[in-house]
């Protein structure tokens, strides 16, 4: 198979490593598995043009190394193209890669992709923007923005360890103010109004009793989660429950599964965190599921369902 690999050199797992050596080793592993591979690396926003070039190339698969934001950028350019997306989990959470059953260690992940199986999996979409994990409104996007501002202020933006202390500071600030969002949701012919600290739309439902894990990525359904917690302390309890994998038992959390959803509000612009990347979007926000729209390289040993994609020439056994 002809493979183009794009690495985000600023990804957490690559910090402290010699990037040319990583580029050479990843390429060697793929070539030893019988693939025609090219590997390039850049940092931050400079990765996006490389992803665009790879998507427009003759490569049958594009492997991206980075966090969920880098992966989402690649998905937006590969959806509906038939080219397979491969993921090297190099970020902090790596939620989508974890659901695919990707190993955490870089060499093991490259080897898993070298023998991976292409599967057609679902994606979520909001106003034309693709997301693989979830799209979140309300408290969380504000926390992410304040986290980055805190890291800038402290001058530690490029320190991997700085992300969690900065997140804690941002969370405390957001809980102190505790802004509520007034929205109207239209789904399945029903119109409902909520005043909420936050809501999330997930690409396929999260499993019960698990920390943001999905065993299915091809159900053809979105999952809507609306928090109805009026007290910041009740919201803290929900956050702790999420970390413990008990969050879906919260009586103040409404959960629905659907194929389409429209979110309206009186606000002119909304902060929206799509796979962790915050954007300002103009309502109404129109969500939909796009079944099987993205071809993804899945480890042969992974227990992930999904319609097999057409076989690709030269794929290693």
PDB file of C-alpha atoms in Angstrom:
ATOM      1  CA  UNK A   1       0.000   0.000   0.000  1.00  0.00           C
ATOM      2  CA  UNK A   2       1.148   3.540  -0.713  1.00  0.00           C
ATOM      3  CA  UNK A   3       1.112   5.404   2.608  1.00  0.00           C
ATOM      4  CA  UNK A   4       1.742   9.054   3.498  1.00  0.00           C
ATOM      5  CA  UNK A   5       2.609   9.689   7.157  1.00  0.00           C
ATOM      6  CA  UNK A   6       2.318  13.154   8.737  1.00  0.00           C
ATOM      7  CA  UNK A   7       3.580  13.730  12.282  1.00  0.00           C
ATOM      8  CA  UNK A   8       2.811  16.663  14.552  1.00  0.00           C
ATOM      9  CA  UNK A   9       6.283  17.221  16.031  1.00  0.00           C
ATOM     10  CA  UNK A  10       4.727  19.237  18.886  1.00  0.00           C
ATOM     11  CA  UNK A  11       2.618  16.270  20.065  1.00  0.00           C
ATOM     12  CA  UNK A  12       3.252  15.292  23.674  1.00  0.00           C
ATOM     13  CA  UNK A  13       4.643  11.824  22.962  1.00  0.00           C
ATOM     14  CA  UNK A  14       7.329  13.288  20.682  1.00  0.00           C
ATOM     15  CA  UNK A  15       8.606  15.919  23.114  1.00  0.00           C
ATOM     16  CA  UNK A  16      12.220  15.211  23.983  1.00  0.00           C
ATOM     17  CA  UNK A  17      12.654  12.865  21.035  1.00  0.00           C
ATOM     18  CA  UNK A  18      14.819  13.489  17.972  1.00  0.00           C
ATOM     19  CA  UNK A  19      12.261  14.046  15.211  1.00  0.00           C
ATOM     20  CA  UNK A  20      14.465  12.988  12.233  1.00  0.00           C
ATOM     21  CA  UNK A  21      15.164   9.701  14.009  1.00  0.00           C
ATOM     22  CA  UNK A  22      11.434   9.145  14.631  1.00  0.00           C
ATOM     23  CA  UNK A  23      10.672   9.921  10.967  1.00  0.00           C
ATOM     24  CA  UNK A  24      13.306   7.444   9.784  1.00  0.00           C
ATOM     25  CA  UNK A  25      12.240   4.664  12.166  1.00  0.00           C
ATOM     26  CA  UNK A  26       8.511   4.918  11.379  1.00  0.00           C
ATOM     27  CA  UNK A  27       9.226   4.835   7.664  1.00  0.00           C
ATOM     28  CA  UNK A  28      11.481   1.809   8.101  1.00  0.00           C
ATOM     29  CA  UNK A  29       8.838  -0.170  10.030  1.00  0.00           C
ATOM     30  CA  UNK A  30       6.228   0.466   7.337  1.00  0.00           C
ATOM     31  CA  UNK A  31       8.605  -0.363   4.480  1.00  0.00           C
ATOM     32  CA  UNK A  32       9.717  -3.573   6.186  1.00  0.00           C
ATOM     33  CA  UNK A  33       6.025  -4.538   6.323  1.00  0.00           C
ATOM     34  CA  UNK A  34       5.846  -4.185   2.534  1.00  0.00           C
ATOM     35  CA  UNK A  35       4.406  -0.678   2.188  1.00  0.00           C
ATOM     36  CA  UNK A  36       5.568   2.251   0.056  1.00  0.00           C
ATOM     37  CA  UNK A  37       5.778   4.899   2.783  1.00  0.00           C
ATOM     38  CA  UNK A  38       6.842   8.530   3.029  1.00  0.00           C
ATOM     39  CA  UNK A  39       7.066  10.290   6.407  1.00  0.00           C
ATOM     40  CA  UNK A  40       7.136  14.048   7.113  1.00  0.00           C
ATOM     41  CA  UNK A  41       6.901  16.093  10.316  1.00  0.00           C
ATOM     42  CA  UNK A  42       5.995  19.667  11.263  1.00  0.00           C
ATOM     43  CA  UNK A  43       4.807  21.469  14.372  1.00  0.00           C
ATOM     44  CA  UNK A  44       1.411  22.923  15.255  1.00  0.00           C
ATOM     45  CA  UNK A  45      -0.587  24.616  12.519  1.00  0.00           C
ATOM     46  CA  UNK A  46       2.118  23.849   9.954  1.00  0.00           C
ATOM     47  CA  UNK A  47       0.922  20.235  10.040  1.00  0.00           C
ATOM     48  CA  UNK A  48      -2.354  21.082   8.286  1.00  0.00           C
ATOM     49  CA  UNK A  49      -0.843  21.903   4.840  1.00  0.00           C
ATOM     50  CA  UNK A  50       1.085  18.617   5.012  1.00  0.00           C
ATOM     51  CA  UNK A  51      -2.153  16.737   5.731  1.00  0.00           C
ATOM     52  CA  UNK A  52      -3.802  18.487   2.775  1.00  0.00           C
ATOM     53  CA  UNK A  53      -0.923  17.511   0.504  1.00  0.00           C
ATOM     54  CA  UNK A  54      -1.096  13.903   1.689  1.00  0.00           C
ATOM     55  CA  UNK A  55      -4.865  13.791   1.138  1.00  0.00           C
ATOM     56  CA  UNK A  56      -4.414  15.098  -2.420  1.00  0.00           C
ATOM     57  CA  UNK A  57      -1.555  12.703  -3.197  1.00  0.00           C
ATOM     58  CA  UNK A  58      -1.681   9.219  -4.712  1.00  0.00           C
ATOM     59  CA  UNK A  59      -1.418   7.649  -1.252  1.00  0.00           C
ATOM     60  CA  UNK A  60      -4.101   5.070  -0.471  1.00  0.00           C
ATOM     61  CA  UNK A  61      -3.765   5.744   3.258  1.00  0.00           C
ATOM     62  CA  UNK A  62      -2.796   8.803   5.291  1.00  0.00           C
ATOM     63  CA  UNK A  63      -1.408   8.129   8.758  1.00  0.00           C
ATOM     64  CA  UNK A  64      -1.351  11.099  11.147  1.00  0.00           C
ATOM     65  CA  UNK A  65       0.575  11.234  14.411  1.00  0.00           C
ATOM     66  CA  UNK A  66      -0.775  13.654  16.981  1.00  0.00           C
ATOM     67  CA  UNK A  67      -3.632  14.276  19.388  1.00  0.00           C
ATOM     68  CA  UNK A  68      -7.376  14.297  18.780  1.00  0.00           C
ATOM     69  CA  UNK A  69      -7.234  17.760  17.161  1.00  0.00           C
ATOM     70  CA  UNK A  70      -4.661  16.645  14.571  1.00  0.00           C
ATOM     71  CA  UNK A  71      -6.678  13.486  13.890  1.00  0.00           C
ATOM     72  CA  UNK A  72      -9.869  15.523  13.404  1.00  0.00           C
ATOM     73  CA  UNK A  73      -8.075  17.838  10.947  1.00  0.00           C
ATOM     74  CA  UNK A  74      -7.137  14.792   8.873  1.00  0.00           C
ATOM     75  CA  UNK A  75     -10.642  13.318   9.090  1.00  0.00           C
ATOM     76  CA  UNK A  76     -12.134  16.555   7.721  1.00  0.00           C
ATOM     77  CA  UNK A  77      -9.945  16.207   4.636  1.00  0.00           C
ATOM     78  CA  UNK A  78     -10.303  12.446   4.108  1.00  0.00           C
ATOM     79  CA  UNK A  79     -14.024  11.940   4.695  1.00  0.00           C
ATOM     80  CA  UNK A  80     -15.802  10.530   1.617  1.00  0.00           C
ATOM     81  CA  UNK A  81     -12.504  10.212  -0.314  1.00  0.00           C
ATOM     82  CA  UNK A  82     -12.082   6.458   0.159  1.00  0.00           C
ATOM     83  CA  UNK A  83      -8.535   7.014   1.415  1.00  0.00           C
ATOM     84  CA  UNK A  84      -7.908   5.308   4.726  1.00  0.00           C
ATOM     85  CA  UNK A  85      -7.048   7.303   7.854  1.00  0.00           C
ATOM     86  CA  UNK A  86      -4.458   5.745  10.174  1.00  0.00           C
ATOM     87  CA  UNK A  87      -3.849   7.148  13.645  1.00  0.00           C
ATOM     88  CA  UNK A  88      -0.662   7.232  15.689  1.00  0.00           C
ATOM     89  CA  UNK A  89      -1.804   8.239  19.207  1.00  0.00           C
ATOM     90  CA  UNK A  90       0.740  10.892  20.215  1.00  0.00           C
ATOM     91  CA  UNK A  91      -1.483  13.321  22.144  1.00  0.00           C
ATOM     92  CA  UNK A  92      -2.728  13.565  25.729  1.00  0.00           C
ATOM     93  CA  UNK A  93      -6.046  11.687  25.675  1.00  0.00           C
ATOM     94  CA  UNK A  94      -6.112   9.953  22.257  1.00  0.00           C
ATOM     95  CA  UNK A  95      -9.803   9.119  22.719  1.00  0.00           C
ATOM     96  CA  UNK A  96     -10.530   7.959  19.178  1.00  0.00           C
ATOM     97  CA  UNK A  97      -7.333   5.904  18.889  1.00  0.00           C
ATOM     98  CA  UNK A  98      -8.168   4.236  22.201  1.00  0.00           C
ATOM     99  CA  UNK A  99     -11.624   3.258  20.929  1.00  0.00           C
ATOM    100  CA  UNK A 100      -9.951   1.729  17.871  1.00  0.00           C
ATOM    101  CA  UNK A 101      -7.750  -0.400  20.107  1.00  0.00           C
ATOM    102  CA  UNK A 102      -4.495   1.299  19.080  1.00  0.00           C
ATOM    103  CA  UNK A 103      -1.421   0.541  21.230  1.00  0.00           C
ATOM    104  CA  UNK A 104       0.012   3.504  23.167  1.00  0.00           C
ATOM    105  CA  UNK A 105       3.668   2.794  22.344  1.00  0.00           C
ATOM    106  CA  UNK A 106       4.748   4.362  19.038  1.00  0.00           C
ATOM    107  CA  UNK A 107       6.515   1.377  17.431  1.00  0.00           C
ATOM    108  CA  UNK A 108       3.687  -0.996  18.397  1.00  0.00           C
ATOM    109  CA  UNK A 109       1.125   1.446  16.964  1.00  0.00           C
ATOM    110  CA  UNK A 110       3.037   1.706  13.664  1.00  0.00           C
ATOM    111  CA  UNK A 111       3.186  -2.083  13.430  1.00  0.00           C
ATOM    112  CA  UNK A 112      -0.556  -2.328  14.171  1.00  0.00           C
ATOM    113  CA  UNK A 113      -1.266   0.105  11.337  1.00  0.00           C
ATOM    114  CA  UNK A 114       1.077  -1.761   8.994  1.00  0.00           C
ATOM    115  CA  UNK A 115      -1.165  -4.823   9.332  1.00  0.00           C
ATOM    116  CA  UNK A 116      -4.390  -2.880   9.854  1.00  0.00           C
ATOM    117  CA  UNK A 117      -7.784  -3.525   8.296  1.00  0.00           C
ATOM    118  CA  UNK A 118      -9.661  -0.679   6.548  1.00  0.00           C
ATOM    119  CA  UNK A 119     -13.152  -0.186   8.008  1.00  0.00           C
ATOM    120  CA  UNK A 120     -15.916   2.258   7.069  1.00  0.00           C
ATOM    121  CA  UNK A 121     -16.905   4.065  10.269  1.00  0.00           C
ATOM    122  CA  UNK A 122     -19.316   6.856  11.199  1.00  0.00           C
ATOM    123  CA  UNK A 123     -18.475  10.521  11.678  1.00  0.00           C
ATOM    124  CA  UNK A 124     -20.443  13.313  13.298  1.00  0.00           C
ATOM    125  CA  UNK A 125     -20.932  16.639  11.551  1.00  0.00           C
ATOM    126  CA  UNK A 126     -21.911  20.102  12.783  1.00  0.00           C
ATOM    127  CA  UNK A 127     -22.449  22.859  10.201  1.00  0.00           C
ATOM    128  CA  UNK A 128     -20.182  21.031   7.757  1.00  0.00           C
ATOM    129  CA  UNK A 129     -17.447  20.384  10.347  1.00  0.00           C
ATOM    130  CA  UNK A 130     -16.511  16.734  10.970  1.00  0.00           C
ATOM    131  CA  UNK A 131     -15.886  15.410  14.485  1.00  0.00           C
ATOM    132  CA  UNK A 132     -14.882  11.898  15.530  1.00  0.00           C
ATOM    133  CA  UNK A 133     -15.428  12.000  19.296  1.00  0.00           C
ATOM    134  CA  UNK A 134     -17.799  14.740  20.396  1.00  0.00           C
ATOM    135  CA  UNK A 135     -18.897  18.339  19.952  1.00  0.00           C
ATOM    136  CA  UNK A 136     -19.449  20.206  23.228  1.00  0.00           C
ATOM    137  CA  UNK A 137     -21.165  23.518  24.108  1.00  0.00           C
ATOM    138  CA  UNK A 138     -21.165  25.474  27.347  1.00  0.00           C
ATOM    139  CA  UNK A 139     -18.726  25.109  30.224  1.00  0.00           C
ATOM    140  CA  UNK A 140     -16.127  22.839  28.614  1.00  0.00           C
ATOM    141  CA  UNK A 141     -15.147  25.056  25.634  1.00  0.00           C
ATOM    142  CA  UNK A 142     -14.705  27.960  28.030  1.00  0.00           C
ATOM    143  CA  UNK A 143     -12.457  25.835  30.266  1.00  0.00           C
ATOM    144  CA  UNK A 144     -10.311  24.842  27.274  1.00  0.00           C
ATOM    145  CA  UNK A 145      -9.902  28.477  26.206  1.00  0.00           C
ATOM    146  CA  UNK A 146      -9.007  29.589  29.733  1.00  0.00           C
ATOM    147  CA  UNK A 147      -6.543  26.703  30.032  1.00  0.00           C
ATOM    148  CA  UNK A 148      -4.649  27.909  26.978  1.00  0.00           C
ATOM    149  CA  UNK A 149      -4.731  31.518  28.215  1.00  0.00           C
ATOM    150  CA  UNK A 150      -3.339  30.348  31.579  1.00  0.00           C
ATOM    151  CA  UNK A 151      -0.518  28.460  29.870  1.00  0.00           C
ATOM    152  CA  UNK A 152       0.300  31.563  27.813  1.00  0.00           C
ATOM    153  CA  UNK A 153       0.321  33.730  30.939  1.00  0.00           C
ATOM    154  CA  UNK A 154       2.600  31.332  32.799  1.00  0.00           C
ATOM    155  CA  UNK A 155       4.889  31.045  29.791  1.00  0.00           C
ATOM    156  CA  UNK A 156       4.726  27.238  29.848  1.00  0.00           C
ATOM    157  CA  UNK A 157       2.690  26.585  26.717  1.00  0.00           C
ATOM    158  CA  UNK A 158       5.141  24.019  25.401  1.00  0.00           C
ATOM    159  CA  UNK A 159       5.590  22.087  28.636  1.00  0.00           C
ATOM    160  CA  UNK A 160       3.629  18.874  28.501  1.00  0.00           C
ATOM    161  CA  UNK A 161       3.114  18.845  32.270  1.00  0.00           C
ATOM    162  CA  UNK A 162       1.607  22.340  32.183  1.00  0.00           C
ATOM    163  CA  UNK A 163      -1.669  21.253  30.606  1.00  0.00           C
ATOM    164  CA  UNK A 164      -3.191  19.632  33.689  1.00  0.00           C
ATOM    165  CA  UNK A 165      -2.373  22.382  36.240  1.00  0.00           C
ATOM    166  CA  UNK A 166      -3.656  24.959  33.756  1.00  0.00           C
ATOM    167  CA  UNK A 167      -6.831  22.900  33.269  1.00  0.00           C
ATOM    168  CA  UNK A 168      -7.387  22.824  37.045  1.00  0.00           C
ATOM    169  CA  UNK A 169      -7.051  26.623  37.259  1.00  0.00           C
ATOM    170  CA  UNK A 170      -9.444  27.089  34.308  1.00  0.00           C
ATOM    171  CA  UNK A 171     -11.971  24.689  35.847  1.00  0.00           C
ATOM    172  CA  UNK A 172     -11.999  26.564  39.152  1.00  0.00           C
ATOM    173  CA  UNK A 173     -12.555  29.876  37.366  1.00  0.00           C
ATOM    174  CA  UNK A 174     -15.406  28.466  35.275  1.00  0.00           C
ATOM    175  CA  UNK A 175     -17.095  26.890  38.300  1.00  0.00           C
ATOM    176  CA  UNK A 176     -16.810  30.178  40.199  1.00  0.00           C
ATOM    177  CA  UNK A 177     -18.710  32.046  37.471  1.00  0.00           C
ATOM    178  CA  UNK A 178     -20.802  29.017  36.378  1.00  0.00           C
ATOM    179  CA  UNK A 179     -22.359  30.455  33.216  1.00  0.00           C
ATOM    180  CA  UNK A 180     -25.544  28.763  31.984  1.00  0.00           C
ATOM    181  CA  UNK A 181     -26.512  28.394  28.338  1.00  0.00           C
ATOM    182  CA  UNK A 182     -30.116  28.772  27.177  1.00  0.00           C
ATOM    183  CA  UNK A 183     -30.774  26.620  24.086  1.00  0.00           C
ATOM    184  CA  UNK A 184     -33.640  25.134  22.121  1.00  0.00           C
ATOM    185  CA  UNK A 185     -33.134  21.663  20.692  1.00  0.00           C
ATOM    186  CA  UNK A 186     -35.098  20.256  17.783  1.00  0.00           C
ATOM    187  CA  UNK A 187     -34.803  16.505  17.206  1.00  0.00           C
ATOM    188  CA  UNK A 188     -37.138  13.794  15.917  1.00  0.00           C
ATOM    189  CA  UNK A 189     -39.865  16.392  15.416  1.00  0.00           C
ATOM    190  CA  UNK A 190     -39.745  17.544  19.042  1.00  0.00           C
ATOM    191  CA  UNK A 191     -38.713  20.995  20.290  1.00  0.00           C
ATOM    192  CA  UNK A 192     -37.327  21.285  23.821  1.00  0.00           C
ATOM    193  CA  UNK A 193     -35.797  24.152  25.765  1.00  0.00           C
ATOM    194  CA  UNK A 194     -32.916  23.718  28.224  1.00  0.00           C
ATOM    195  CA  UNK A 195     -30.923  25.980  30.501  1.00  0.00           C
ATOM    196  CA  UNK A 196     -27.708  24.033  30.900  1.00  0.00           C
ATOM    197  CA  UNK A 197     -24.068  24.384  31.947  1.00  0.00           C
ATOM    198  CA  UNK A 198     -23.198  22.215  28.977  1.00  0.00           C
ATOM    199  CA  UNK A 199     -24.280  19.692  26.412  1.00  0.00           C
ATOM    200  CA  UNK A 200     -22.367  17.213  24.278  1.00  0.00           C
ATOM    201  CA  UNK A 201     -23.150  15.495  20.989  1.00  0.00           C
ATOM    202  CA  UNK A 202     -21.157  12.286  20.511  1.00  0.00           C
ATOM    203  CA  UNK A 203     -20.368  10.329  17.366  1.00  0.00           C
ATOM    204  CA  UNK A 204     -21.925   7.053  18.605  1.00  0.00           C
ATOM    205  CA  UNK A 205     -22.926   6.572  22.222  1.00  0.00           C
ATOM    206  CA  UNK A 206     -20.462   6.144  25.053  1.00  0.00           C
ATOM    207  CA  UNK A 207     -20.605   2.866  26.944  1.00  0.00           C
ATOM    208  CA  UNK A 208     -22.063   2.568  30.426  1.00  0.00           C
ATOM    209  CA  UNK A 209     -19.613   2.237  33.316  1.00  0.00           C
ATOM    210  CA  UNK A 210     -16.636   3.381  31.267  1.00  0.00           C
ATOM    211  CA  UNK A 211     -14.597   6.594  31.062  1.00  0.00           C
ATOM    212  CA  UNK A 212     -15.562   7.972  27.630  1.00  0.00           C
ATOM    213  CA  UNK A 213     -15.233   4.642  25.842  1.00  0.00           C
ATOM    214  CA  UNK A 214     -17.175   3.473  22.797  1.00  0.00           C
ATOM    215  CA  UNK A 215     -17.368  -0.149  21.717  1.00  0.00           C
ATOM    216  CA  UNK A 216     -19.295   0.798  18.557  1.00  0.00           C
ATOM    217  CA  UNK A 217     -18.349   3.384  15.946  1.00  0.00           C
ATOM    218  CA  UNK A 218     -20.865   2.328  13.293  1.00  0.00           C
ATOM    219  CA  UNK A 219     -24.309   2.477  14.935  1.00  0.00           C
ATOM    220  CA  UNK A 220     -25.454   5.266  12.619  1.00  0.00           C
ATOM    221  CA  UNK A 221     -26.620   7.307  15.622  1.00  0.00           C
ATOM    222  CA  UNK A 222     -25.498  10.399  17.514  1.00  0.00           C
ATOM    223  CA  UNK A 223     -25.776  10.513  21.297  1.00  0.00           C
ATOM    224  CA  UNK A 224     -26.914  13.726  23.000  1.00  0.00           C
ATOM    225  CA  UNK A 225     -25.970  14.415  26.625  1.00  0.00           C
ATOM    226  CA  UNK A 226     -27.580  17.429  28.337  1.00  0.00           C
ATOM    227  CA  UNK A 227     -26.490  18.433  31.848  1.00  0.00           C
ATOM    228  CA  UNK A 228     -29.263  19.918  33.991  1.00  0.00           C
ATOM    229  CA  UNK A 229     -27.064  20.724  36.981  1.00  0.00           C
ATOM    230  CA  UNK A 230     -27.923  24.196  38.331  1.00  0.00           C
ATOM    231  CA  UNK A 231     -25.283  24.050  41.079  1.00  0.00           C
ATOM    232  CA  UNK A 232     -21.534  24.117  40.339  1.00  0.00           C
ATOM    233  CA  UNK A 233     -20.999  21.564  43.118  1.00  0.00           C
ATOM    234  CA  UNK A 234     -23.378  19.144  41.431  1.00  0.00           C
ATOM    235  CA  UNK A 235     -21.393  19.692  38.245  1.00  0.00           C
ATOM    236  CA  UNK A 236     -18.190  18.807  40.112  1.00  0.00           C
ATOM    237  CA  UNK A 237     -19.866  15.575  41.166  1.00  0.00           C
ATOM    238  CA  UNK A 238     -20.654  14.817  37.516  1.00  0.00           C
ATOM    239  CA  UNK A 239     -17.029  15.499  36.518  1.00  0.00           C
ATOM    240  CA  UNK A 240     -15.819  13.084  39.200  1.00  0.00           C
ATOM    241  CA  UNK A 241     -18.382  10.517  38.041  1.00  0.00           C
ATOM    242  CA  UNK A 242     -17.079  10.832  34.473  1.00  0.00           C
ATOM    243  CA  UNK A 243     -13.568  10.071  35.700  1.00  0.00           C
ATOM    244  CA  UNK A 244     -14.872   7.042  37.617  1.00  0.00           C
ATOM    245  CA  UNK A 245     -17.000   5.762  34.731  1.00  0.00           C
ATOM    246  CA  UNK A 246     -20.292   6.219  36.619  1.00  0.00           C
ATOM    247  CA  UNK A 247     -21.541   9.393  34.966  1.00  0.00           C
ATOM    248  CA  UNK A 248     -24.469   7.965  32.977  1.00  0.00           C
ATOM    249  CA  UNK A 249     -26.234   7.092  36.229  1.00  0.00           C
ATOM    250  CA  UNK A 250     -26.587  10.808  37.071  1.00  0.00           C
ATOM    251  CA  UNK A 251     -30.309  11.648  37.251  1.00  0.00           C
ATOM    252  CA  UNK A 252     -29.615  15.264  36.201  1.00  0.00           C
ATOM    253  CA  UNK A 253     -28.061  14.110  32.910  1.00  0.00           C
ATOM    254  CA  UNK A 254     -30.453  13.579  30.001  1.00  0.00           C
ATOM    255  CA  UNK A 255     -29.344  11.157  27.293  1.00  0.00           C
ATOM    256  CA  UNK A 256     -30.903  10.710  23.850  1.00  0.00           C
ATOM    257  CA  UNK A 257     -29.862   8.863  20.697  1.00  0.00           C
ATOM    258  CA  UNK A 258     -30.759  10.396  17.345  1.00  0.00           C
ATOM    259  CA  UNK A 259     -29.619  10.907  13.753  1.00  0.00           C
ATOM    260  CA  UNK A 260     -30.050  14.690  13.456  1.00  0.00           C
ATOM    261  CA  UNK A 261     -30.277  17.606  15.873  1.00  0.00           C
ATOM    262  CA  UNK A 262     -30.609  21.390  15.578  1.00  0.00           C
ATOM    263  CA  UNK A 263     -29.445  23.700  18.374  1.00  0.00           C
ATOM    264  CA  UNK A 264     -30.721  27.294  18.430  1.00  0.00           C
ATOM    265  CA  UNK A 265     -30.024  30.129  20.862  1.00  0.00           C
ATOM    266  CA  UNK A 266     -30.360  33.895  21.068  1.00  0.00           C
ATOM    267  CA  UNK A 267     -26.582  34.243  21.116  1.00  0.00           C
ATOM    268  CA  UNK A 268     -24.939  35.330  17.885  1.00  0.00           C
ATOM    269  CA  UNK A 269     -21.910  33.095  18.352  1.00  0.00           C
ATOM    270  CA  UNK A 270     -21.241  29.996  20.399  1.00  0.00           C
ATOM    271  CA  UNK A 271     -18.024  28.435  21.659  1.00  0.00           C
ATOM    272  CA  UNK A 272     -17.977  24.876  20.356  1.00  0.00           C
ATOM    273  CA  UNK A 273     -15.297  22.324  21.242  1.00  0.00           C
ATOM    274  CA  UNK A 274     -15.074  19.844  18.370  1.00  0.00           C
ATOM    275  CA  UNK A 275     -12.737  17.028  19.436  1.00  0.00           C
ATOM    276  CA  UNK A 276     -11.116  19.412  21.898  1.00  0.00           C
ATOM    277  CA  UNK A 277     -10.509  22.254  19.417  1.00  0.00           C
ATOM    278  CA  UNK A 278     -12.558  25.349  20.296  1.00  0.00           C
ATOM    279  CA  UNK A 279     -14.235  27.279  17.478  1.00  0.00           C
ATOM    280  CA  UNK A 280     -16.704  30.154  17.383  1.00  0.00           C
ATOM    281  CA  UNK A 281     -19.727  28.960  15.383  1.00  0.00           C
ATOM    282  CA  UNK A 282     -22.865  30.771  14.259  1.00  0.00           C
ATOM    283  CA  UNK A 283     -26.167  29.162  15.302  1.00  0.00           C
ATOM    284  CA  UNK A 284     -28.294  27.385  14.444  1.00  0.00           C
ATOM    285  CA  UNK A 285     -25.971  24.406  14.839  1.00  0.00           C
ATOM    286  CA  UNK A 286     -27.105  21.530  12.658  1.00  0.00           C
ATOM    287  CA  UNK A 287     -25.797  18.151  13.721  1.00  0.00           C
ATOM    288  CA  UNK A 288     -26.059  14.904  11.791  1.00  0.00           C
ATOM    289  CA  UNK A 289     -24.497  11.454  11.734  1.00  0.00           C
ATOM    290  CA  UNK A 290     -22.788  10.337   8.518  1.00  0.00           C
ATOM    291  CA  UNK A 291     -22.763   6.533   8.579  1.00  0.00           C
ATOM    292  CA  UNK A 292     -19.650   4.856   7.167  1.00  0.00           C
ATOM    293  CA  UNK A 293     -18.327   8.102   5.690  1.00  0.00           C
ATOM    294  CA  UNK A 294     -14.718   7.632   6.838  1.00  0.00           C
ATOM    295  CA  UNK A 295     -12.408   4.735   6.037  1.00  0.00           C
ATOM    296  CA  UNK A 296     -10.155   4.025   9.026  1.00  0.00           C
ATOM    297  CA  UNK A 297      -7.231   1.634   9.473  1.00  0.00           C
ATOM    298  CA  UNK A 298      -8.112  -0.546  12.460  1.00  0.00           C
ATOM    299  CA  UNK A 299      -5.694  -2.983  14.150  1.00  0.00           C
ATOM    300  CA  UNK A 300      -6.424  -6.542  13.043  1.00  0.00           C
ATOM    301  CA  UNK A 301      -6.888  -7.576  16.704  1.00  0.00           C
ATOM    302  CA  UNK A 302      -9.316  -4.741  17.567  1.00  0.00           C
ATOM    303  CA  UNK A 303     -12.887  -5.602  18.586  1.00  0.00           C
ATOM    304  CA  UNK A 304     -14.435  -2.808  16.536  1.00  0.00           C
ATOM    305  CA  UNK A 305     -17.348  -3.442  14.222  1.00  0.00           C
ATOM    306  CA  UNK A 306     -17.730  -1.603  10.948  1.00  0.00           C
ATOM    307  CA  UNK A 307     -18.340  -2.400   7.318  1.00  0.00           C
ATOM    308  CA  UNK A 308     -15.149  -3.578   5.595  1.00  0.00           C
ATOM    309  CA  UNK A 309     -13.798  -1.025   3.124  1.00  0.00           C
ATOM    310  CA  UNK A 310     -12.783  -2.121  -0.383  1.00  0.00           C
ATOM    311  CA  UNK A 311      -9.417  -3.902  -0.237  1.00  0.00           C
ATOM    312  CA  UNK A 312      -6.401  -1.800  -1.011  1.00  0.00           C
ATOM    313  CA  UNK A 313      -3.667  -2.996  -3.289  1.00  0.00           C
ATOM    314  CA  UNK A 314      -0.364  -3.932  -1.724  1.00  0.00           C
ATOM    315  CA  UNK A 315      -1.711  -4.233   1.822  1.00  0.00           C
ATOM    316  CA  UNK A 316       0.605  -6.322   3.959  1.00  0.00           C
ATOM    317  CA  UNK A 317      -0.863  -9.495   5.411  1.00  0.00           C
TER     318      UNK A 317
END
